[in-house]
């Protein structure tokens, strides 16, 4: 219906959107940070709310005519607070990186020392990468993981006591173990640092009790809304009441102008969905599916960083096979599986080549995949790895068909 409306004005864009729909329907999505929103979430994002300026906070705006968006934004705030048991929620950040930037603006000054997980060890750009605002304007001390892919908390403590950061960031983009928020809080307390937990990747698991919550330990909790949480692309900051006013000011007017009220409406819808029993079931299945995929890959003789996963994500370690993440992600794409190359701990290759591939279960789980399907996905991946040098066309065809069979078993956006 909507696509017809777009086609009437812009057939070129309509055609590309349709092609993207087909790509999503016919390939297995294993990018750990992607997901499929409900049609209700998508519909909310495409509404007249996109027309409205609403700088400020609900009921304290700089524009008139905000009576409806005020109520929508308030619903999103209340649902976020309820879902995560948070004292305060700001649902305006346009993304997770913006959410983190707002925390920086509130909690530290340029030049201050901040500690975060190194990007190549599984952290995030906005946790102190030298090419990001966080690394450019702050003195960053990075911690990493050991060969087992685990955070070495003794090392984190040592670094914290030595460098005395004002802000410690925990949370990651590629970390397959449970994060010990309590331990991070103890370390932060020893030096009087703020603690920021970025739960962008594990938000749904935290919400559903599949991963320990960063509350009451963290001063600030940031998340994206589009990863495991299955909402529109965007961010949220939650914090203790004492920081509420400062965080709100940091978001607007600190780093953003008008909030995206159509996206905030979609966040509200997604948060309502996340409060349901069905969502709890989904989050549980995300973890079961990730474990099934990791087991299948290891049964096929492949290495996984840390020998498995406790959450939704894992990294295939290709060093023993002398293959690169870049080549394997490319061959996987030919077989109908989408994933991304990723560094492994102490990776000898550059971030553009890498020795790993990050694999995640959220999108496949939303689609309906169960453990036995993830076992088959693991087998397809293992066969693809075997033929990555020869690129045997018949074998690729066969694997592509096996991926397609799984996609057909769980149709996407069909009704
Ligand atoms: N780029 C996101 C991810 O893929 O994990 C993090 O922002």
Short mmCIF file of C-alpha atoms and ligand atoms in Angstrom, two decimals:
data_model
loop_
_atom_site.label_atom_id
_atom_site.label_comp_id
_atom_site.label_asym_id
_atom_site.label_seq_id
_atom_site.Cartn_x
_atom_site.Cartn_y
_atom_site.Cartn_z
CA UNK A 1 0.00 0.00 0.00
CA UNK A 2 2.62 2.54 1.15
CA UNK A 3 4.98 1.36 -1.57
CA UNK A 4 2.35 2.27 -4.20
CA UNK A 5 2.22 5.78 -2.75
CA UNK A 6 5.98 6.05 -3.02
CA UNK A 7 5.97 4.59 -6.54
CA UNK A 8 3.50 7.21 -7.75
CA UNK A 9 5.99 9.93 -6.84
CA UNK A 10 9.34 8.19 -7.11
CA UNK A 11 9.45 4.84 -8.93
CA UNK A 12 13.26 4.64 -8.60
CA UNK A 13 13.23 4.72 -4.82
CA UNK A 14 10.15 2.46 -4.67
CA UNK A 15 11.92 -0.16 -6.75
CA UNK A 16 14.98 -0.14 -4.52
CA UNK A 17 12.84 -0.44 -1.38
CA UNK A 18 11.09 -3.42 -2.93
CA UNK A 19 14.44 -5.00 -3.76
CA UNK A 20 15.57 -4.49 -0.18
CA UNK A 21 12.38 -6.15 1.07
CA UNK A 22 13.12 -9.12 -1.16
CA UNK A 23 16.73 -9.25 0.06
CA UNK A 24 15.55 -9.34 3.67
CA UNK A 25 12.94 -11.99 2.87
CA UNK A 26 15.32 -14.29 1.03
CA UNK A 27 18.51 -14.14 3.10
CA UNK A 28 19.40 -15.19 6.65
CA UNK A 29 20.28 -12.13 8.72
CA UNK A 30 23.05 -12.83 11.20
CA UNK A 31 24.32 -9.27 11.72
CA UNK A 32 24.10 -9.19 15.51
CA UNK A 33 22.91 -5.57 15.64
CA UNK A 34 20.05 -5.94 13.15
CA UNK A 35 16.49 -7.09 13.56
CA UNK A 36 13.02 -6.97 11.96
CA UNK A 37 10.55 -4.55 13.52
CA UNK A 38 6.86 -5.27 13.67
CA UNK A 39 4.67 -3.67 11.02
CA UNK A 40 3.17 -1.49 13.77
CA UNK A 41 6.60 -0.07 14.65
CA UNK A 42 7.33 0.62 11.00
CA UNK A 43 3.92 2.19 10.46
CA UNK A 44 4.34 4.51 13.45
CA UNK A 45 7.65 5.70 11.99
CA UNK A 46 5.93 6.65 8.74
CA UNK A 47 3.26 9.00 10.10
CA UNK A 48 2.35 12.70 10.17
CA UNK A 49 4.43 13.03 13.34
CA UNK A 50 7.40 13.58 11.04
CA UNK A 51 5.90 17.03 10.35
CA UNK A 52 6.10 18.25 13.93
CA UNK A 53 8.75 20.36 15.64
CA UNK A 54 8.85 19.71 19.37
CA UNK A 55 12.12 21.06 20.77
CA UNK A 56 12.14 20.76 24.53
CA UNK A 57 10.53 18.20 26.79
CA UNK A 58 6.92 16.98 26.97
CA UNK A 59 4.72 19.82 28.29
CA UNK A 60 7.72 22.21 28.21
CA UNK A 61 8.21 22.82 24.49
CA UNK A 62 9.52 25.73 22.50
CA UNK A 63 6.74 25.23 19.92
CA UNK A 64 2.97 25.21 20.09
CA UNK A 65 0.71 22.45 18.87
CA UNK A 66 2.53 19.74 20.81
CA UNK A 67 -0.44 18.32 22.74
CA UNK A 68 -0.35 15.01 20.88
CA UNK A 69 3.39 14.50 20.63
CA UNK A 70 3.68 15.39 24.33
CA UNK A 71 1.48 12.45 25.22
CA UNK A 72 3.23 10.10 22.80
CA UNK A 73 6.68 11.01 24.13
CA UNK A 74 5.44 10.64 27.70
CA UNK A 75 4.15 7.15 26.87
CA UNK A 76 7.56 6.21 25.44
CA UNK A 77 9.32 7.55 28.56
CA UNK A 78 7.01 5.72 30.96
CA UNK A 79 7.29 2.44 29.05
CA UNK A 80 11.10 2.66 28.96
CA UNK A 81 11.16 3.30 32.72
CA UNK A 82 8.84 0.38 33.38
CA UNK A 83 10.67 -2.02 31.07
CA UNK A 84 14.10 -1.33 32.54
CA UNK A 85 13.06 -0.33 36.04
CA UNK A 86 14.71 3.06 35.51
CA UNK A 87 14.17 6.27 37.46
CA UNK A 88 14.34 8.54 34.41
CA UNK A 89 14.28 8.05 30.63
CA UNK A 90 15.06 10.42 27.79
CA UNK A 91 13.78 8.91 24.54
CA UNK A 92 15.02 11.68 22.22
CA UNK A 93 18.55 10.56 21.24
CA UNK A 94 18.65 9.97 17.51
CA UNK A 95 21.03 7.02 17.96
CA UNK A 96 23.10 5.12 20.49
CA UNK A 97 26.18 7.20 19.67
CA UNK A 98 24.15 10.38 20.33
CA UNK A 99 22.96 8.93 23.63
CA UNK A 100 26.57 8.29 24.64
CA UNK A 101 27.62 11.75 23.47
CA UNK A 102 24.97 13.33 25.69
CA UNK A 103 26.30 11.41 28.70
CA UNK A 104 29.83 12.65 27.91
CA UNK A 105 28.56 16.23 27.66
CA UNK A 106 26.87 15.97 31.04
CA UNK A 107 29.42 13.91 32.95
CA UNK A 108 32.87 14.99 31.74
CA UNK A 109 34.80 17.93 30.25
CA UNK A 110 37.06 17.82 27.19
CA UNK A 111 40.47 16.50 28.20
CA UNK A 112 39.10 14.45 31.11
CA UNK A 113 40.08 10.82 31.39
CA UNK A 114 37.47 8.25 30.35
CA UNK A 115 37.78 4.47 30.33
CA UNK A 116 36.05 2.23 27.81
CA UNK A 117 36.43 -1.05 26.01
CA UNK A 118 38.71 -0.97 22.99
CA UNK A 119 36.80 -1.12 19.69
CA UNK A 120 38.92 -3.94 18.28
CA UNK A 121 38.25 -5.97 21.45
CA UNK A 122 34.49 -5.58 21.11
CA UNK A 123 33.85 -2.02 22.33
CA UNK A 124 32.16 0.75 20.36
CA UNK A 125 33.34 3.78 18.39
CA UNK A 126 31.76 6.11 20.93
CA UNK A 127 33.57 4.43 23.84
CA UNK A 128 36.82 6.16 22.98
CA UNK A 129 37.89 5.30 19.45
CA UNK A 130 40.58 7.77 18.27
CA UNK A 131 38.50 8.60 15.17
CA UNK A 132 35.35 9.38 17.16
CA UNK A 133 34.46 12.52 19.20
CA UNK A 134 35.06 10.41 22.32
CA UNK A 135 38.65 9.67 21.40
CA UNK A 136 39.32 13.06 19.85
CA UNK A 137 38.26 15.21 22.82
CA UNK A 138 38.94 12.99 25.82
CA UNK A 139 41.92 11.19 27.28
CA UNK A 140 40.92 7.59 26.69
CA UNK A 141 42.21 4.60 28.60
CA UNK A 142 41.06 1.41 26.91
CA UNK A 143 40.63 -2.02 28.39
CA UNK A 144 40.26 -5.20 26.40
CA UNK A 145 39.54 -8.89 26.74
CA UNK A 146 41.80 -11.87 27.40
CA UNK A 147 42.32 -14.72 24.92
CA UNK A 148 39.11 -16.31 26.18
CA UNK A 149 37.23 -13.23 25.09
CA UNK A 150 36.51 -12.25 28.72
CA UNK A 151 36.96 -8.87 30.38
CA UNK A 152 39.82 -9.06 32.85
CA UNK A 153 38.26 -7.19 35.78
CA UNK A 154 41.54 -7.13 37.72
CA UNK A 155 43.13 -5.34 34.80
CA UNK A 156 40.18 -2.93 34.56
CA UNK A 157 40.61 -2.14 38.26
CA UNK A 158 44.38 -1.72 37.91
CA UNK A 159 43.94 0.71 35.00
CA UNK A 160 41.20 2.59 36.86
CA UNK A 161 43.31 3.03 40.01
CA UNK A 162 46.30 4.16 37.94
CA UNK A 163 44.56 6.60 35.59
CA UNK A 164 41.57 7.69 37.71
CA UNK A 165 39.02 8.19 34.93
CA UNK A 166 36.03 10.40 35.68
CA UNK A 167 33.80 8.11 33.66
CA UNK A 168 33.98 4.35 33.13
CA UNK A 169 32.02 2.84 30.26
CA UNK A 170 30.98 -0.79 30.23
CA UNK A 171 28.98 -2.46 27.51
CA UNK A 172 30.03 -3.60 24.06
CA UNK A 173 29.23 -4.18 20.41
CA UNK A 174 30.80 -7.60 20.32
CA UNK A 175 31.06 -9.35 23.66
CA UNK A 176 29.62 -12.82 24.20
CA UNK A 177 29.95 -13.10 27.99
CA UNK A 178 27.79 -11.79 30.81
CA UNK A 179 28.87 -8.31 31.91
CA UNK A 180 29.42 -7.97 35.66
CA UNK A 181 27.89 -4.52 36.24
CA UNK A 182 28.30 -4.84 40.01
CA UNK A 183 32.04 -5.32 39.64
CA UNK A 184 32.28 -2.29 37.36
CA UNK A 185 30.37 -0.26 39.95
CA UNK A 186 32.75 -1.35 42.74
CA UNK A 187 35.70 -0.23 40.61
CA UNK A 188 34.02 3.07 39.74
CA UNK A 189 33.21 3.69 43.41
CA UNK A 190 36.83 3.13 44.46
CA UNK A 191 37.88 6.17 42.42
CA UNK A 192 34.65 8.18 42.52
CA UNK A 193 33.98 7.74 38.79
CA UNK A 194 30.63 7.77 37.06
CA UNK A 195 29.56 4.47 35.51
CA UNK A 196 27.90 4.35 32.09
CA UNK A 197 26.45 1.02 30.94
CA UNK A 198 25.83 0.92 27.20
CA UNK A 199 23.41 -1.97 26.78
CA UNK A 200 22.62 -1.33 23.10
CA UNK A 201 23.33 -4.93 22.15
CA UNK A 202 21.80 -6.74 25.11
CA UNK A 203 18.82 -4.44 25.81
CA UNK A 204 16.17 -7.07 25.12
CA UNK A 205 18.01 -9.64 27.20
CA UNK A 206 18.21 -7.19 30.11
CA UNK A 207 14.54 -6.26 29.72
CA UNK A 208 13.48 -9.90 29.73
CA UNK A 209 15.76 -11.01 32.56
CA UNK A 210 18.08 -13.03 30.30
CA UNK A 211 21.04 -10.86 31.32
CA UNK A 212 21.61 -9.13 34.69
CA UNK A 213 20.45 -5.52 34.75
CA UNK A 214 22.86 -2.59 35.03
CA UNK A 215 20.42 -1.02 37.51
CA UNK A 216 20.98 -0.09 40.33
CA UNK A 217 24.72 0.00 39.62
CA UNK A 218 25.13 2.35 36.67
CA UNK A 219 24.63 6.10 36.91
CA UNK A 220 23.65 6.18 33.23
CA UNK A 221 22.35 3.46 30.94
CA UNK A 222 22.24 4.02 27.20
CA UNK A 223 20.76 1.82 24.54
CA UNK A 224 19.80 1.78 20.93
CA UNK A 225 16.23 0.79 20.16
CA UNK A 226 16.76 -1.12 16.93
CA UNK A 227 18.99 -4.04 17.89
CA UNK A 228 17.71 -6.82 20.17
CA UNK A 229 15.02 -4.38 21.36
CA UNK A 230 13.41 -4.58 17.89
CA UNK A 231 12.26 -0.97 17.59
CA UNK A 232 13.01 1.84 15.13
CA UNK A 233 16.58 3.09 14.68
CA UNK A 234 17.29 5.37 17.63
CA UNK A 235 18.59 5.73 21.17
CA UNK A 236 17.45 6.13 24.77
CA UNK A 237 19.27 7.34 27.90
CA UNK A 238 18.15 6.21 31.33
CA UNK A 239 19.59 7.51 34.58
CA UNK A 240 19.07 8.12 38.23
CA UNK A 241 16.72 10.99 39.10
CA UNK A 242 19.56 13.18 40.35
CA UNK A 243 20.99 13.28 36.80
CA UNK A 244 17.67 13.68 34.97
CA UNK A 245 17.74 17.41 34.42
CA UNK A 246 21.39 17.46 33.37
CA UNK A 247 20.97 14.58 30.94
CA UNK A 248 17.86 16.14 29.39
CA UNK A 249 19.76 19.42 28.88
CA UNK A 250 22.70 17.56 27.37
CA UNK A 251 20.41 15.94 24.78
CA UNK A 252 18.60 19.21 24.02
CA UNK A 253 19.91 21.85 23.54
CA UNK A 254 23.31 20.22 24.14
CA UNK A 255 23.71 18.00 21.13
CA UNK A 256 20.39 17.81 19.30
CA UNK A 257 17.68 20.08 17.97
CA UNK A 258 14.15 18.89 17.26
CA UNK A 259 13.36 15.36 18.42
CA UNK A 260 12.13 12.87 15.82
CA UNK A 261 8.60 12.47 17.14
CA UNK A 262 7.63 9.90 14.50
CA UNK A 263 10.55 7.75 15.65
CA UNK A 264 9.65 8.38 19.29
CA UNK A 265 6.12 7.09 18.51
CA UNK A 266 7.68 3.98 16.97
CA UNK A 267 9.87 3.62 20.09
CA UNK A 268 6.71 3.79 22.22
CA UNK A 269 5.11 1.00 20.17
CA UNK A 270 8.26 -1.15 20.35
CA UNK A 271 8.50 -0.62 24.11
CA UNK A 272 4.88 -1.70 24.51
CA UNK A 273 5.70 -4.85 22.55
CA UNK A 274 8.79 -5.39 24.72
CA UNK A 275 6.60 -5.40 27.83
CA UNK A 276 4.66 -8.42 26.52
CA UNK A 277 5.09 -12.08 27.44
CA UNK A 278 5.72 -12.87 23.78
CA UNK A 279 8.79 -10.61 23.90
CA UNK A 280 10.15 -12.42 26.96
CA UNK A 281 9.81 -15.65 25.02
CA UNK A 282 11.63 -14.09 22.06
CA UNK A 283 14.52 -12.92 24.28
CA UNK A 284 14.85 -16.39 25.79
CA UNK A 285 14.90 -17.90 22.30
CA UNK A 286 17.55 -15.39 21.14
CA UNK A 287 19.95 -16.84 23.71
CA UNK A 288 18.96 -20.48 23.00
CA UNK A 289 19.43 -19.88 19.29
CA UNK A 290 22.84 -18.24 19.74
CA UNK A 291 23.98 -21.17 21.87
CA UNK A 292 22.69 -23.64 19.26
CA UNK A 293 24.54 -21.82 16.48
CA UNK A 294 27.78 -21.70 18.50
CA UNK A 295 27.50 -25.41 19.27
CA UNK A 296 26.83 -26.30 15.65
CA UNK A 297 29.85 -24.29 14.47
CA UNK A 298 32.12 -25.86 17.09
CA UNK A 299 30.78 -29.34 16.29
CA UNK A 300 31.84 -28.63 12.70
CA UNK A 301 35.37 -27.93 13.96
CA UNK A 302 35.25 -24.13 13.81
CA UNK A 303 36.66 -21.91 16.56
CA UNK A 304 34.47 -19.46 18.44
CA UNK A 305 36.08 -16.77 20.60
CA UNK A 306 35.56 -17.84 24.22
CA UNK A 307 34.23 -21.25 23.10
CA UNK A 308 30.60 -20.23 22.95
CA UNK A 309 28.24 -17.49 23.96
CA UNK A 310 26.14 -16.45 26.94
CA UNK A 311 24.04 -13.95 24.99
CA UNK A 312 23.05 -13.24 21.38
CA UNK A 313 26.43 -12.86 19.71
CA UNK A 314 29.61 -14.78 18.95
CA UNK A 315 32.74 -14.38 16.85
CA UNK A 316 34.03 -16.99 14.48
CA UNK A 317 37.81 -17.10 14.92
CA UNK A 318 39.45 -17.91 11.58
CA UNK A 319 43.08 -17.62 12.59
CA UNK A 320 43.71 -21.36 12.79
CA UNK A 321 42.37 -21.74 9.23
CA UNK A 322 44.44 -18.80 7.99
CA UNK A 323 41.31 -17.25 6.47
CA UNK A 324 40.10 -13.70 6.81
CA UNK A 325 36.82 -12.31 8.07
CA UNK A 326 36.50 -10.29 4.89
CA UNK A 327 36.65 -13.37 2.63
CA UNK A 328 34.32 -15.44 4.80
CA UNK A 329 31.71 -12.67 5.15
CA UNK A 330 31.79 -12.36 1.35
CA UNK A 331 31.36 -16.08 0.68
CA UNK A 332 28.57 -16.20 3.26
CA UNK A 333 26.78 -13.46 1.35
CA UNK A 334 26.92 -15.62 -1.79
CA UNK A 335 25.28 -18.45 0.16
CA UNK A 336 22.47 -16.19 1.39
CA UNK A 337 23.79 -15.42 4.87
CA UNK A 338 24.53 -11.83 5.87
CA UNK A 339 27.13 -11.21 8.59
CA UNK A 340 29.99 -8.81 9.18
CA UNK A 341 33.73 -9.24 9.39
CA UNK A 342 35.01 -8.44 12.86
CA UNK A 343 38.33 -8.39 14.67
CA UNK A 344 39.12 -11.15 17.18
CA UNK A 345 41.18 -10.41 20.33
CA UNK A 346 44.80 -9.64 19.31
CA UNK A 347 43.85 -9.80 15.66
CA UNK A 348 46.92 -9.79 13.36
CA UNK A 349 44.78 -8.41 10.50
CA UNK A 350 43.52 -4.84 10.01
CA UNK A 351 39.90 -3.89 10.82
CA UNK A 352 39.22 -3.86 7.06
CA UNK A 353 40.33 -7.49 6.70
CA UNK A 354 40.06 -9.09 10.19
CA UNK A 355 40.35 -12.71 11.30
CA UNK A 356 36.78 -13.02 12.50
CA UNK A 357 33.12 -12.89 11.57
CA UNK A 358 30.53 -11.68 14.08
CA UNK A 359 27.35 -13.74 14.14
CA UNK A 360 24.14 -12.94 16.02
CA UNK A 361 20.79 -14.62 16.55
CA UNK A 362 18.24 -11.78 17.12
CA UNK A 363 16.94 -11.26 13.57
CA UNK A 364 16.69 -14.97 12.78
CA UNK A 365 14.88 -15.48 16.09
CA UNK A 366 12.34 -12.77 15.27
CA UNK A 367 11.75 -14.58 12.02
CA UNK A 368 10.90 -17.75 13.92
CA UNK A 369 14.11 -19.80 13.74
CA UNK A 370 14.53 -22.37 16.48
CA UNK A 371 17.55 -24.34 17.68
CA UNK A 372 17.37 -26.96 14.90
CA UNK A 373 17.33 -24.21 12.27
CA UNK A 374 20.39 -22.58 13.84
CA UNK A 375 22.14 -25.95 13.76
CA UNK A 376 21.51 -26.08 10.01
CA UNK A 377 22.76 -22.47 9.67
CA UNK A 378 25.97 -23.53 11.44
CA UNK A 379 26.40 -26.38 8.96
CA UNK A 380 25.88 -24.07 5.99
CA UNK A 381 28.46 -21.66 7.40
CA UNK A 382 30.98 -24.47 7.98
CA UNK A 383 30.60 -25.67 4.38
CA UNK A 384 30.93 -22.13 3.08
CA UNK A 385 34.17 -21.69 5.04
CA UNK A 386 35.52 -24.90 3.44
CA UNK A 387 34.94 -23.66 -0.11
CA UNK A 388 35.97 -20.05 0.45
CA UNK A 389 39.20 -20.52 -1.57
CA UNK A 390 37.80 -22.47 -4.54
CA UNK A 391 34.39 -20.76 -4.60
CA UNK A 392 32.91 -23.94 -6.08
CA UNK A 393 29.86 -22.66 -7.96
CA UNK A 394 27.77 -25.79 -7.58
CA UNK A 395 28.39 -25.92 -3.87
CA UNK A 396 27.52 -22.23 -3.50
CA UNK A 397 24.28 -22.89 -5.37
CA UNK A 398 23.45 -25.80 -3.08
CA UNK A 399 24.18 -23.76 0.06
CA UNK A 400 22.17 -20.81 -1.29
CA UNK A 401 19.22 -23.18 -1.75
CA UNK A 402 19.55 -24.49 1.81
CA UNK A 403 19.49 -20.90 3.14
CA UNK A 404 16.48 -20.16 0.98
CA UNK A 405 14.67 -23.22 2.33
CA UNK A 406 15.06 -21.87 5.86
CA UNK A 407 13.83 -18.44 4.76
CA UNK A 408 10.79 -19.99 3.11
CA UNK A 409 10.03 -21.92 6.29
CA UNK A 410 9.71 -18.59 8.12
CA UNK A 411 8.20 -15.99 5.75
CA UNK A 412 8.90 -12.37 6.57
CA UNK A 413 6.48 -9.43 6.12
CA UNK A 414 4.14 -11.58 4.05
CA UNK A 415 0.78 -10.85 5.65
N1 LIG B 1 27.42 -0.62 14.46
C1 LIG B 1 26.75 -1.23 15.58
C2 LIG B 1 26.95 -2.71 15.61
O1 LIG B 1 26.91 -3.28 14.53
O2 LIG B 1 27.12 -3.30 16.64
C3 LIG B 1 27.18 -0.62 16.80
O3 LIG B 1 26.78 0.72 16.74
#
